[in-house]
XYZ file of C-alpha atoms in Angstrom:
671
model
C -13.558 22.140 -21.040
C -13.383 18.336 -21.519
C -15.132 16.316 -18.831
C -13.060 13.531 -17.262
C -14.297 10.479 -15.336
C -12.282 7.777 -13.579
C -13.838 4.333 -14.012
C -14.279 1.845 -11.181
C -15.796 -1.560 -11.932
C -16.571 -4.720 -9.989
C -17.104 -8.393 -10.611
C -20.863 -7.779 -10.742
C -20.814 -5.013 -13.310
C -20.142 -1.324 -13.856
C -21.034 1.007 -11.013
C -24.637 2.214 -11.202
C -23.641 5.884 -11.222
C -21.444 5.264 -14.276
C -24.358 3.612 -16.069
C -26.346 6.794 -15.389
C -23.562 9.028 -16.724
C -24.207 9.724 -20.414
C -22.594 11.489 -23.359
C -23.959 13.127 -26.493
C -22.432 14.165 -29.830
C -24.495 16.037 -32.444
C -23.937 17.176 -36.011
C -26.197 20.174 -36.623
C -28.734 18.302 -38.742
C -30.651 16.436 -36.031
C -28.533 13.266 -35.962
C -26.551 12.208 -32.926
C -24.371 9.625 -31.204
C -24.939 8.866 -27.526
C -24.117 6.329 -24.849
C -22.757 5.971 -21.315
C -19.350 6.502 -19.749
C -18.753 2.741 -19.641
C -19.988 2.047 -23.159
C -23.163 0.212 -22.090
C -26.277 1.273 -23.972
C -28.905 1.784 -21.287
C -31.543 3.307 -23.587
C -33.070 2.239 -26.883
C -32.119 5.765 -27.993
C -28.395 5.166 -27.442
C -26.272 4.379 -30.471
C -23.158 5.330 -32.377
C -25.200 6.681 -35.281
C -28.804 7.805 -34.891
C -29.613 9.443 -38.206
C -32.198 12.137 -38.902
C -33.865 10.490 -41.898
C -35.815 13.658 -42.673
C -33.651 16.358 -41.046
C -33.984 17.505 -38.409
C -36.478 14.779 -37.406
C -37.641 11.204 -37.915
C -34.492 9.766 -36.413
C -33.482 6.133 -36.788
C -30.939 4.270 -34.662
C -28.835 2.531 -37.304
C -25.492 1.537 -35.763
C -26.127 0.594 -32.144
C -22.733 -0.459 -30.782
C -19.364 -2.028 -31.562
C -18.437 -5.299 -29.882
C -14.672 -4.925 -30.052
C -11.690 -6.667 -28.495
C -7.903 -6.630 -28.590
C -5.786 -9.793 -28.729
C -2.136 -9.810 -27.669
C 0.061 -12.807 -26.840
C -2.896 -15.153 -27.115
C -4.889 -13.238 -24.493
C -8.091 -11.414 -25.419
C -9.193 -8.157 -23.833
C -12.794 -7.117 -24.572
C -13.427 -3.392 -24.898
C -17.205 -3.498 -25.250
C -19.714 -3.942 -22.458
C -23.399 -4.806 -22.959
C -26.157 -5.668 -20.518
C -28.437 -8.682 -20.796
C -30.871 -10.210 -18.295
C -28.973 -10.377 -15.014
C -25.517 -10.134 -16.559
C -23.034 -8.006 -18.484
C -21.184 -9.377 -21.504
C -18.527 -8.869 -22.665
C -16.778 -7.207 -19.722
C -14.761 -4.414 -21.264
C -15.378 -2.416 -18.101
C -12.743 -4.627 -16.401
C -10.059 -2.935 -18.485
C -11.611 0.538 -18.750
C -9.818 3.170 -16.661
C -11.000 6.596 -17.832
C -13.668 8.329 -19.899
C -13.360 11.776 -21.503
C -15.978 13.928 -23.233
C -14.731 16.831 -25.363
C -17.660 18.786 -26.820
C -15.351 21.264 -28.561
C -13.795 18.419 -30.579
C -17.060 16.580 -31.135
C -15.540 13.441 -29.643
C -15.421 11.131 -26.628
C -12.624 8.830 -25.487
C -12.471 5.559 -23.531
C -9.062 4.716 -22.018
C -8.247 1.025 -21.396
C -5.311 -0.843 -19.873
C -4.797 -3.991 -21.996
C -1.823 -6.341 -22.288
C 0.370 -3.924 -20.371
C -0.365 -1.136 -22.866
C -2.660 1.873 -22.775
C -5.342 1.823 -25.468
C -7.479 4.877 -26.255
C -10.711 4.415 -28.189
C -12.022 7.709 -29.593
C -15.432 8.276 -31.212
C -16.214 11.342 -33.330
C -19.334 12.459 -35.224
C -18.901 14.636 -38.304
C -20.251 18.169 -38.444
C -23.136 18.487 -40.900
C -22.943 14.857 -42.043
C -24.064 11.435 -40.836
C -20.590 9.955 -40.535
C -18.632 8.648 -37.571
C -15.077 7.497 -37.069
C -13.769 5.329 -34.247
C -10.031 5.529 -33.722
C -8.015 3.054 -31.649
C -4.586 4.214 -30.428
C -1.902 2.179 -28.637
C 0.340 3.965 -26.130
C 2.961 3.058 -23.520
C 3.762 -0.426 -24.830
C 5.714 -2.597 -22.405
C 9.250 -3.608 -23.306
C 9.433 -6.502 -25.738
C 6.025 -5.937 -27.323
C 5.528 -4.468 -30.790
C 2.356 -2.828 -32.068
C 2.142 -5.483 -34.773
C 1.505 -8.078 -32.053
C -1.807 -6.416 -31.145
C -4.789 -7.577 -33.195
C -8.102 -5.705 -33.166
C -11.507 -7.263 -33.875
C -14.561 -5.064 -34.367
C -18.088 -6.455 -34.803
C -20.664 -3.717 -35.569
C -24.144 -4.390 -34.181
C -27.179 -2.758 -35.723
C -30.710 -1.850 -34.657
C -31.682 -0.258 -37.991
C -35.106 0.967 -36.831
C -37.069 4.057 -35.850
C -35.622 5.467 -32.653
C -38.827 5.023 -30.628
C -39.066 1.345 -31.605
C -37.269 -1.837 -30.483
C -35.768 -4.338 -32.927
C -36.956 -7.943 -32.725
C -34.970 -10.630 -34.573
C -36.363 -11.201 -38.042
C -38.671 -8.172 -37.984
C -38.940 -5.497 -40.650
C -37.278 -3.558 -42.000
C -35.131 -6.331 -43.427
C -31.531 -5.315 -44.067
C -29.211 -6.681 -46.751
C -25.420 -6.631 -46.363
C -22.921 -6.690 -49.236
C -19.158 -6.624 -48.903
C -16.048 -6.194 -50.990
C -12.835 -6.684 -49.021
C -12.928 -4.347 -46.019
C -15.905 -2.403 -47.468
C -19.403 -3.312 -46.292
C -22.704 -1.818 -47.425
C -26.049 -2.267 -45.658
C -29.361 -1.271 -47.164
C -33.077 -1.659 -46.611
C -34.663 -3.094 -49.803
C -37.968 -1.417 -48.904
C -36.260 1.958 -48.909
C -37.681 3.015 -45.554
C -34.278 3.636 -44.020
C -31.059 4.933 -45.567
C -28.155 2.731 -46.658
C -24.855 2.698 -44.763
C -21.241 2.021 -45.630
C -18.652 0.638 -43.219
C -14.909 0.338 -43.581
C -11.592 -0.084 -41.814
C -9.413 1.760 -44.311
C -6.065 -0.026 -44.060
C -4.364 -3.223 -42.877
C -7.701 -4.917 -42.402
C -10.076 -7.546 -43.644
C -13.747 -8.363 -43.153
C -15.040 -11.765 -42.055
C -18.664 -12.223 -43.000
C -20.495 -13.902 -40.114
C -24.136 -12.729 -39.912
C -25.566 -13.293 -36.464
C -28.188 -12.149 -33.974
C -27.615 -11.430 -30.310
C -30.820 -11.583 -28.310
C -32.360 -9.717 -25.405
C -30.106 -6.723 -24.894
C -31.410 -5.009 -21.767
C -31.899 -1.237 -21.515
C -32.202 -0.407 -17.831
C -33.188 3.224 -18.355
C -36.175 2.073 -20.423
C -37.148 -0.379 -17.684
C -37.075 2.476 -15.179
C -39.382 4.446 -17.489
C -41.851 1.573 -17.809
C -40.983 1.146 -21.500
C -39.984 -1.930 -23.507
C -36.460 -2.637 -22.256
C -35.486 -5.549 -24.545
C -33.978 -5.610 -27.996
C -32.332 -8.013 -30.449
C -29.424 -6.662 -32.497
C -27.727 -8.114 -35.546
C -24.180 -8.071 -36.856
C -22.939 -8.714 -40.379
C -19.538 -10.009 -39.252
C -16.349 -8.534 -37.931
C -13.435 -6.464 -39.121
C -9.991 -7.774 -38.207
C -6.807 -5.728 -38.425
C -3.326 -5.123 -37.084
C -2.198 -1.800 -35.715
C 0.007 0.133 -38.097
C 3.464 1.598 -37.451
C 1.885 4.652 -35.756
C -0.085 2.452 -33.415
C -3.501 3.455 -34.670
C -6.434 1.861 -36.446
C -9.803 3.275 -37.488
C -13.355 2.150 -38.158
C -15.541 4.349 -40.356
C -19.306 4.395 -40.936
C -21.490 6.775 -42.919
C -25.040 7.071 -44.211
C -25.172 7.268 -47.992
C -24.433 9.419 -49.909
C -22.061 10.835 -47.272
C -18.468 9.657 -47.865
C -16.529 7.786 -45.210
C -14.415 10.265 -43.238
C -11.126 9.838 -41.309
C -11.154 10.635 -37.621
C -8.708 13.547 -37.968
C -10.875 15.241 -40.604
C -14.014 14.893 -38.471
C -12.341 16.329 -35.383
C -10.755 19.169 -37.369
C -14.160 20.116 -38.760
C -15.803 20.057 -35.335
C -12.985 22.041 -33.739
C -13.147 24.676 -36.461
C -16.894 24.998 -35.972
C -16.623 25.318 -32.205
C -13.779 27.848 -32.429
C -16.011 29.985 -34.620
C -18.780 29.695 -32.027
C -16.526 31.043 -29.293
C -15.085 33.746 -31.569
C -18.568 34.888 -32.553
C -19.698 34.988 -28.935
C -16.569 36.911 -27.991
C -17.183 39.516 -30.677
C -20.667 40.154 -29.305
C -19.254 40.684 -25.785
C -16.053 42.715 -26.285
C -13.874 42.875 -23.215
C -15.515 39.877 -21.571
C -13.351 36.821 -21.025
C -15.070 33.719 -22.344
C -13.918 30.783 -20.264
C -15.580 27.811 -18.590
C -18.368 27.487 -17.633
C -19.488 30.003 -20.253
C -17.735 28.200 -23.098
C -19.162 24.888 -21.880
C -22.658 26.358 -22.079
C -22.009 27.694 -25.587
C -20.886 24.249 -26.755
C -23.884 22.640 -25.053
C -26.306 25.090 -26.619
C -24.998 24.392 -30.087
C -26.245 20.793 -29.862
C -29.810 22.027 -30.348
C -29.265 24.358 -33.312
C -30.071 22.561 -36.569
C -30.154 23.426 -40.241
C -33.263 22.305 -42.122
C -32.828 21.279 -45.784
C -34.536 23.529 -48.325
C -36.146 22.360 -51.583
C -33.941 24.639 -53.667
C -30.166 24.813 -53.102
C -30.185 28.564 -53.677
C -32.868 29.210 -51.034
C -32.006 31.046 -47.854
C -30.896 28.659 -45.078
C -33.615 27.468 -42.732
C -32.692 27.072 -39.082
C -34.527 25.590 -36.131
C -33.944 24.660 -32.498
C -34.535 21.137 -31.258
C -36.227 21.044 -27.858
C -34.037 18.240 -26.536
C -32.244 14.930 -26.966
C -32.815 12.142 -27.473
C -36.511 12.338 -28.382
C -37.734 15.922 -28.987
C -38.147 17.638 -32.352
C -38.480 21.408 -32.883
C -41.184 22.838 -30.640
C -42.272 26.457 -30.983
C -42.518 27.316 -27.312
C -39.144 25.706 -26.535
C -37.489 27.349 -29.542
C -38.553 30.874 -28.576
C -37.706 30.493 -24.893
C -34.311 29.088 -25.926
C -33.525 31.535 -28.732
C -32.234 34.495 -26.663
C -29.832 32.308 -24.700
C -28.667 29.953 -27.437
C -28.395 32.454 -30.281
C -28.584 36.096 -29.192
C -26.213 35.990 -26.215
C -23.760 34.044 -28.401
C -23.863 36.519 -31.292
C -25.606 34.189 -33.776
C -28.231 36.731 -34.737
C -28.664 35.644 -38.344
C -29.532 32.142 -37.156
C -32.017 33.606 -34.681
C -33.622 35.468 -37.576
C -33.880 32.198 -39.511
C -35.632 30.443 -36.612
C -38.151 33.248 -36.221
C -38.850 33.448 -39.936
C -39.479 29.700 -40.159
C -42.189 29.834 -37.514
C -43.607 33.173 -38.694
C -44.218 31.614 -42.094
C -46.296 28.839 -40.519
C -48.800 30.967 -38.538
C -52.396 29.771 -38.938
C -55.453 31.522 -37.502
C -53.106 33.625 -35.421
C -51.493 30.519 -33.896
C -47.787 29.766 -34.073
C -46.965 26.041 -34.357
C -46.540 24.321 -31.021
C -44.313 21.844 -32.822
C -43.419 20.636 -36.282
C -44.053 16.975 -37.027
C -41.123 14.655 -36.365
C -41.724 13.248 -39.841
C -41.356 16.722 -41.346
C -44.971 16.901 -42.566
C -47.412 19.319 -40.954
C -47.482 20.986 -37.559
C -49.492 21.041 -34.318
C -51.063 24.299 -33.160
C -52.341 23.376 -29.697
C -50.669 26.184 -27.770
C -51.744 29.593 -26.524
C -48.285 30.686 -25.400
C -46.151 29.657 -28.413
C -47.327 32.795 -30.239
C -46.634 34.980 -27.210
C -43.151 33.513 -26.760
C -42.615 34.148 -30.489
C -43.383 37.833 -29.915
C -41.040 37.927 -26.927
C -38.228 36.358 -28.985
C -38.842 38.601 -32.003
C -38.519 41.748 -29.892
C -35.426 40.279 -28.217
C -33.912 39.813 -31.695
C -34.720 43.419 -32.589
C -33.251 44.692 -29.310
C -30.054 42.713 -29.930
C -29.587 43.668 -33.568
C -31.073 47.160 -33.717
C -32.350 46.201 -37.161
C -35.786 47.684 -36.625
C -36.417 48.106 -40.337
C -36.115 44.382 -41.013
C -38.035 43.663 -37.812
C -40.885 45.870 -39.027
C -40.909 44.213 -42.441
C -40.500 40.575 -41.406
C -42.036 40.202 -37.957
C -44.457 43.013 -37.099
C -47.124 41.540 -39.433
C -46.816 38.234 -37.561
C -46.958 39.978 -34.156
C -50.110 41.834 -35.191
C -51.637 38.656 -36.634
C -51.205 36.828 -33.319
C -52.501 39.596 -31.056
C -55.444 40.508 -33.306
C -56.492 36.853 -33.614
C -56.361 36.520 -29.830
C -58.428 39.667 -29.443
C -61.235 38.540 -31.737
C -60.984 34.860 -30.727
C -59.427 31.849 -32.414
C -58.976 28.072 -32.062
C -58.861 26.317 -28.665
C -61.215 28.943 -27.227
C -58.407 31.510 -27.155
C -59.927 34.970 -26.728
C -59.774 38.205 -24.759
C -62.452 38.439 -22.084
C -64.386 41.548 -21.101
C -61.839 42.304 -18.352
C -59.027 42.503 -20.926
C -57.446 39.228 -19.784
C -56.613 36.387 -22.146
C -58.485 33.145 -21.612
C -57.818 29.848 -23.373
C -58.578 26.163 -23.401
C -61.210 23.828 -22.061
C -61.113 21.141 -19.356
C -60.184 18.570 -22.040
C -57.374 20.504 -23.782
C -53.828 21.369 -22.802
C -52.642 24.646 -24.339
C -50.025 25.878 -21.836
C -46.548 24.525 -21.156
C -47.963 22.350 -18.358
C -49.346 20.011 -20.991
C -49.071 16.404 -19.750
C -52.055 14.244 -20.685
C -53.558 10.994 -19.489
C -55.982 8.542 -21.027
C -58.689 9.230 -22.082
C -57.288 12.626 -23.059
C -57.671 14.713 -19.918
C -54.905 17.084 -18.823
C -53.078 16.187 -15.621
C -52.717 19.885 -14.910
C -56.013 21.317 -16.144
C -55.519 25.080 -16.433
C -58.392 26.163 -18.668
C -59.140 29.857 -18.298
C -56.864 32.774 -17.535
C -53.347 31.509 -16.737
C -50.967 33.821 -14.954
C -47.894 33.295 -17.163
C -49.952 33.434 -20.367
C -51.417 36.758 -19.308
C -48.044 38.098 -18.235
C -46.730 37.302 -21.714
C -49.864 38.737 -23.339
C -49.648 42.039 -21.466
C -45.938 42.344 -22.180
C -46.573 41.735 -25.895
C -49.277 44.420 -26.014
C -46.975 46.920 -24.330
C -44.050 46.214 -26.655
C -46.205 46.454 -29.778
C -47.840 49.703 -28.614
C -44.416 51.246 -27.898
C -43.080 50.182 -31.280
C -46.077 51.490 -33.216
C -45.894 54.790 -31.351
C -42.210 55.106 -32.208
C -43.049 54.356 -35.835
C -45.746 57.049 -35.816
C -48.590 54.606 -36.401
C -52.122 55.606 -35.368
C -52.691 51.949 -34.402
C -50.513 52.496 -31.330
C -53.484 53.936 -29.448
C -55.527 50.766 -30.001
C -52.889 48.479 -28.505
C -52.178 50.943 -25.693
C -55.855 50.845 -24.729
C -55.853 47.044 -24.838
C -52.779 46.995 -22.612
C -54.299 49.408 -20.094
C -57.470 47.317 -19.901
C -55.344 44.173 -19.455
C -53.185 45.810 -16.741
C -56.238 46.873 -14.751
C -57.753 43.396 -15.031
C -54.493 41.671 -14.080
C -53.865 43.877 -11.040
C -57.430 43.290 -9.861
C -57.860 39.559 -10.531
C -54.504 37.807 -9.976
C -53.157 38.923 -6.567
C -53.867 36.324 -3.868
C -54.685 38.735 -1.047
C -55.204 35.948 1.485
C -52.015 33.917 1.016
C -49.749 36.302 -0.854
C -48.338 36.037 -4.362
C -50.538 35.368 -7.378
C -53.168 32.852 -8.381
C -51.923 30.281 -10.884
C -55.012 30.647 -13.050
C -58.612 31.805 -12.924
C -60.977 29.148 -14.225
C -63.929 29.605 -16.592
C -66.135 29.737 -13.505
C -64.073 32.711 -12.230
C -62.742 30.487 -9.440
C -58.991 31.074 -8.896
C -56.422 28.332 -8.318
C -54.501 28.874 -5.083
C -51.943 26.160 -5.883
C -48.414 27.473 -5.423
C -46.679 27.125 -8.781
C -43.760 28.942 -10.448
C -45.840 30.414 -13.293
C -46.470 33.588 -11.278
C -42.773 34.497 -11.629
C -43.326 35.652 -15.205
C -45.451 38.531 -13.917
C -42.203 39.831 -12.414
C -39.435 38.532 -14.686
C -40.776 39.992 -17.942
C -40.719 43.565 -16.654
C -43.364 46.275 -17.125
C -45.428 44.561 -14.431
C -48.724 46.184 -13.345
C -48.215 44.813 -9.824
C -47.059 46.880 -6.840
C -43.443 46.254 -5.876
C -44.568 44.697 -2.590
C -46.586 42.051 -4.447
C -43.705 41.365 -6.803
C -41.465 40.777 -3.777
C -44.050 38.382 -2.350
C -43.948 36.353 -5.561
C -40.166 35.982 -5.363
C -40.177 35.254 -1.632
C -42.740 32.473 -2.084
C -40.613 30.973 -4.857
C -37.518 30.997 -2.627
C -39.360 29.510 0.339
C -41.419 26.812 -1.369
C -40.284 26.149 -4.939
C -36.539 26.713 -5.258
C -34.164 23.721 -5.344
C -30.490 23.486 -6.362
C -31.521 22.238 -9.834
C -34.356 24.634 -10.654
C -37.890 25.258 -9.463
C -40.569 22.800 -8.447
C -43.706 22.940 -10.530
C -45.839 22.556 -7.405
C -44.979 23.323 -3.798
C -44.649 20.461 -1.297
C -47.811 20.021 0.706
C -50.110 21.091 -2.111
C -52.759 18.604 -3.306
C -51.322 16.255 -5.933
C -47.669 16.955 -5.113
C -45.322 14.207 -6.438
C -41.736 14.067 -5.153
C -40.453 11.660 -7.856
C -40.987 11.523 -11.613
C -40.564 7.785 -12.164
C -42.440 4.670 -13.258
C -44.691 4.057 -16.245
C -45.561 6.726 -18.767
C -48.844 7.494 -17.004
C -47.069 7.718 -13.658
C -44.429 10.027 -15.075
C -47.027 12.216 -16.775
C -48.886 12.428 -13.468
C -45.734 13.840 -11.827
C -44.425 15.904 -14.751
C -45.869 19.222 -13.517
C -46.891 18.192 -10.015
C -43.690 19.002 -8.190
C -41.059 17.838 -10.658
C -38.202 20.355 -10.926
C -37.577 22.064 -14.266
C -34.128 23.560 -14.805
C -35.318 26.189 -17.300
C -37.426 27.888 -14.636
C -34.203 29.014 -12.977
C -34.042 31.663 -15.730
C -37.268 33.551 -14.974
C -36.688 33.039 -11.244
C -33.248 34.666 -11.345
C -34.555 37.458 -13.582
C -37.422 38.151 -11.166
C -35.083 38.064 -8.155
C -32.679 40.518 -9.801
C -35.503 42.877 -10.765
C -37.001 43.162 -7.285
C -33.492 43.686 -5.921
C -32.635 46.297 -8.561
C -29.772 44.207 -9.986
C -27.578 44.966 -6.993
C -24.114 43.452 -6.631
C -25.316 41.330 -3.714
C -28.280 40.084 -5.755
C -25.987 39.110 -8.608
C -23.748 37.175 -6.225
C -26.762 35.314 -4.880
C -27.998 34.581 -8.405
C -24.595 33.173 -9.328
C -24.684 30.935 -6.256
C -28.114 29.627 -7.263
C -26.855 28.800 -10.766
C -23.746 27.018 -9.529
C -25.308 23.558 -8.910
C -26.615 23.393 -12.472
C -23.133 24.162 -13.773
C -21.726 21.395 -11.564
C -24.413 19.046 -12.901
C -22.919 19.514 -16.388
C -19.687 17.898 -15.223
C -20.856 15.332 -12.699
C -24.251 13.801 -13.462
C -26.771 13.152 -16.199
C -25.305 13.816 -19.641
C -21.775 15.226 -19.460
C -21.576 18.725 -20.893
C -25.366 19.111 -20.896
C -28.266 20.062 -18.605
C -31.182 17.688 -18.131
C -34.819 18.500 -18.772
C -36.183 17.755 -15.296
C -35.179 16.546 -11.823
C -36.950 14.887 -8.940
C -38.491 17.377 -6.525
C -36.686 15.985 -3.467
C -33.020 15.102 -2.710
C -30.911 13.817 -4.319
C -32.740 15.633 -7.167
C -32.097 12.816 -9.658
C -32.046 14.000 -13.304
C -34.953 12.683 -15.385
C -36.591 13.148 -18.761
C -34.558 14.166 -21.782
C -30.867 14.051 -20.886
C -30.172 17.262 -22.819
C -32.753 20.070 -22.980
C -32.457 23.275 -24.983
C -34.226 25.681 -22.660
C -32.396 24.291 -19.618
C -29.087 25.278 -21.215
C -30.452 28.479 -22.765
C -31.852 29.959 -19.553
C -28.648 29.280 -17.623
C -26.592 30.659 -20.506
């Protein structure tokens, strides 16, 4: 369902809430276009074409913005709006009336009132290619005015740099522009970044006028304590008249991708998204797929990317990006997201491709925590990525019933992970004498609560036996033992014994008999952490829990009373030592708050699952679960990034969205 926003401006500048309202278009290869509802880039990551130089990673913001205007009857109406120190210029927001985001069409639209006419500016990003088209349409012309009297000027401004960087005038990489009529080509002589082509295809001309504009201000970066200033360059401007149909287009593409008309881009995106809905519908016969379910399916597709293979005939490689604008493909995030993004939507072959990619990269029993953004190498600093891999692999087998392929492709990887953990592997990951899994040291971060500070110490030090890690470990042992028994393997007894030893150790060590619920972790000194965190929910949500039902109910009740918010669960209960109500400020300040109270939307998934389990999936419990999910669905249409769910939120009202403006596991768990 397209999101619609009415625009209200002032003499000072666009309303602050509109500057916080973002949009995102993706193309399935890691590239994206993103901005705000008033067209002001508030992040260094915003841009009309941020290209994945080595798909799906190493992104570069190439085309930052278009400074465009319409002239009619000698009067000029700017469409663009940019922020500089203490001012906005030009002031296209004065004429902007509406903004629309249509994920199903892969496009956004800005609606202006200029010269008595209605002008619609549409932006679309091609599916599977780094190409955009911007279409300008004139409607509702006043009497006495012809379309030929409207003249459009478009000046493209470029950053042409790595997406984590900021461009400074005259800095590398240097960019050379060449033009032939309305065709312009930009390229980096050093070959670090790809070349681009630009064009207005008809009734237009190009005026070469190279120039720099200095000190663009990115307020979101200032709020994050990052470098908030950038210089951008233009090569000149395209000038054209509107044709008989009242439309004009600007095209840009990264070589060797051809320039593509707006209609072709939208048709391709619509076809892709129709197939998404059809595929999801086929996997849920008899269920009506309508908003918000279709909105979630469209949102989830933003994170699914195809990875190029060395040989054209090789099987397709698929991955899941953790989030936009800055995350690459992380193992833990991919496996938590996979059931929601791919299995519930019927995309089981893609789920298989994700699992196989990570299974092929196992080292010393460890599944990659993340692949390098540059596409070279991987990081293995995670104890739970391998356990989430096992969870996702069994979920794939449950969904497909293809146990033969599961046995051939994934059981060896499952065994490799669990056996390595049993005998001990990197990062001090090993099974202790009580059958529980212990991992990490005071100077490492191997769980999902992994924020670090200088000089390399975890903010949330959880070395030892973590409750969610052990819940995953016990569940994995049980699933493997059941499968091996079904397959008639004598090895089933070994894993059953390991599971029984683990279950006895878990039931003895983790219950907090003084305060209720479970300890968050048990340190190397056998001292338990009594901090109230959401990690204990996994001992209930995963099923096959060794805990008495009364203890499981305690876990859920504590979560409802102390951790639950409309946008997800707090990572630390108010009143606990170190609790931070806001995740703002410099990088160190944000890292210090990241898991110290900050709300994570994805935790709503295990919370709802745990709540439903202890209430036996009753009708009343399902109604309550739906009510708890409702604010996150409203968030998709009203705040943050339209059509998406943010990574994190402040722990106190108004629960401001923070972090990545689109996060895979946030969408996946709600879906």
